Coordinates of C-alpha atoms in Angstrom, one line a residue:
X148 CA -6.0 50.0 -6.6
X149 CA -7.7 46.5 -8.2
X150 CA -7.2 45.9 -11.6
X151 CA -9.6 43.2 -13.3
X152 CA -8.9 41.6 -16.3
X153 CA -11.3 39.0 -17.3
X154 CA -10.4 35.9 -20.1
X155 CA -12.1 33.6 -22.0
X156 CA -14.9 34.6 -23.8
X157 CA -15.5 33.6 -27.1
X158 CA -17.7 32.5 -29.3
X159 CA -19.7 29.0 -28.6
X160 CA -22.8 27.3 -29.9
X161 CA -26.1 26.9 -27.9
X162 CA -25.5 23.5 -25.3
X163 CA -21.9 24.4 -24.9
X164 CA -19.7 25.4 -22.4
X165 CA -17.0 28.3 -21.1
X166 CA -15.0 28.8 -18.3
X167 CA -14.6 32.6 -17.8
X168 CA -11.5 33.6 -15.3
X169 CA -10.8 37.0 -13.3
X170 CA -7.1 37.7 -12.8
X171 CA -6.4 40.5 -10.2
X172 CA -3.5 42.6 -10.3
X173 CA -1.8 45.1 -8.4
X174 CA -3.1 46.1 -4.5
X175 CA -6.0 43.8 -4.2
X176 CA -7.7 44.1 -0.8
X177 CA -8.0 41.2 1.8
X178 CA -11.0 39.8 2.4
X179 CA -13.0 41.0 -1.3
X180 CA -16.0 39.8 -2.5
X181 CA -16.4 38.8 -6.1
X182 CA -18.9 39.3 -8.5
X183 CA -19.8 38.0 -12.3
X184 CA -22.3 40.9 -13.8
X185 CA -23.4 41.1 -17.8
X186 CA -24.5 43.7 -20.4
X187 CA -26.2 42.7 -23.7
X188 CA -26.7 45.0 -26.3
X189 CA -29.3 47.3 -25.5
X190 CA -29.7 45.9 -21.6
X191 CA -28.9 46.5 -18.8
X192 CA -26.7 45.4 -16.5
X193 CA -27.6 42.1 -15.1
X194 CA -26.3 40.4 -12.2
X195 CA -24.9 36.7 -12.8
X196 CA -23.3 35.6 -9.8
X197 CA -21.4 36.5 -6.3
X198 CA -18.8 34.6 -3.9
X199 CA -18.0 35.7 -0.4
X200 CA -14.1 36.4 0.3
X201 CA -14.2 32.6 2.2
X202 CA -16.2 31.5 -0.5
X203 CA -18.6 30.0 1.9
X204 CA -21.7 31.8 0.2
X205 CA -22.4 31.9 -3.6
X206 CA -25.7 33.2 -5.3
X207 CA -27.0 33.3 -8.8
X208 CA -29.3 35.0 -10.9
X209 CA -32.3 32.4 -11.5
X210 CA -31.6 32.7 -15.0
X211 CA -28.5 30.9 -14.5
X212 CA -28.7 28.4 -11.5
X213 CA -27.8 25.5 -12.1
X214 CA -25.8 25.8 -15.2
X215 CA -23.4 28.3 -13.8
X216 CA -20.4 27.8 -11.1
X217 CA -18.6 30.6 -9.1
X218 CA -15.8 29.6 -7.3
X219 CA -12.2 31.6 -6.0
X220 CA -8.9 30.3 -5.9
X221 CA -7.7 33.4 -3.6
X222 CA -4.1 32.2 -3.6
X223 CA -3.9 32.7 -7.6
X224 CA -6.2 35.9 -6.8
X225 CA -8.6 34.6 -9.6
X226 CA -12.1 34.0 -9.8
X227 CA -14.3 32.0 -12.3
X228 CA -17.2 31.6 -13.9
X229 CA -18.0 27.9 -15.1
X230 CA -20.5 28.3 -17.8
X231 CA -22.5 25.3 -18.9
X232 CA -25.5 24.2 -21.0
X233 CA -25.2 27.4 -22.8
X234 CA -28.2 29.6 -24.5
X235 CA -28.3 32.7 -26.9
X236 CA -30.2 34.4 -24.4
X237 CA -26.3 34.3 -22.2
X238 CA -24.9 36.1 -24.7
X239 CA -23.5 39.4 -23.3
X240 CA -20.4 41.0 -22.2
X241 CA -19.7 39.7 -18.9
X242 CA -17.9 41.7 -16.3
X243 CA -16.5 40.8 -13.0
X244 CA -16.2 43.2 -9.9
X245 CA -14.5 43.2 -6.7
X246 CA -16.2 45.2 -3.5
X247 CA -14.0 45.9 -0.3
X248 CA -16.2 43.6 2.2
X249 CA -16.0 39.7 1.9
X250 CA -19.9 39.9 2.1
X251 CA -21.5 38.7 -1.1
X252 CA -23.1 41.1 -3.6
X253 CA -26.1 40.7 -6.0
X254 CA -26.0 44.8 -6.3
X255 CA -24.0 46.1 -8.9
X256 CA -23.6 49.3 -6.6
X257 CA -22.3 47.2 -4.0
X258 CA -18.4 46.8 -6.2
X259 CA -16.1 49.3 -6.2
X260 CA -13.7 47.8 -9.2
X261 CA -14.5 46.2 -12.7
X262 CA -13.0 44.6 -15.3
X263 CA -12.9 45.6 -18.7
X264 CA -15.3 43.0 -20.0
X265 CA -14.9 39.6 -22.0
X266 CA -17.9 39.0 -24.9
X267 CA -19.5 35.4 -24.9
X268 CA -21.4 35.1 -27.9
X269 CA -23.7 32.1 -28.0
X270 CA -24.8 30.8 -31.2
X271 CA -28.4 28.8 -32.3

């Protein structure tokens, strides 16, 4: 069993920047794809960004390319989410999600864990 826990969120205003991480605890598997997926109020799910195990291959939703950066550090079994030139249309709850294949992931049916959730609440 995976367990997520994402960190920090918080509250910024529109231009700025956050750096969201994804600690894993517990069993993890080898060779795990990573994902970064968000949930407004009254959205859906949206997909924000994937890394392959290696973390040869990244992709982004073009809503965010070019402003934000996946990357892995699998020895600290963390992932995270650079999040620059910030807008109040980024403001969600973002999630991130671990599948059991190092193949990278824009499908949020494609994860078998998730973390709990960490708001980012971008201000005018």
């Amino acid at each position: 069993q995976v367990h997520l826990v994402e960190s920090g969120g918080g509250l910024v205003q529109a231009g700025g920047s956050l750096r969201l991480s994804c600690a894993a605890s517990g069993r993890t598997f080898d060779g795990s794809a990573m994902g970064w997926f968000r949930q407004a109020p009254g959205k859906e799910r949206q997909f924000v960004a994937t890394i392959s195990w290696g973390g040869g291959s990244t992709y982004y939703a073009d809503s965010v390319k070019g402003r934000f950066t996946i990357s892995r550090d699998n020895a600290k079994n963390t992932v995270y989410l650079q999040m620059n030139s910030l807008k109040p249309e980024d403001t969600a709850v973002y999630y991130c999600a671990a599948r059991t294949t190092r193949y990278a992931s824009s499908r949020f049916q494609d994860y078998d864990y998730w973390g709990q959730g960490t708001q980012v609440t971008v201000s005018s």
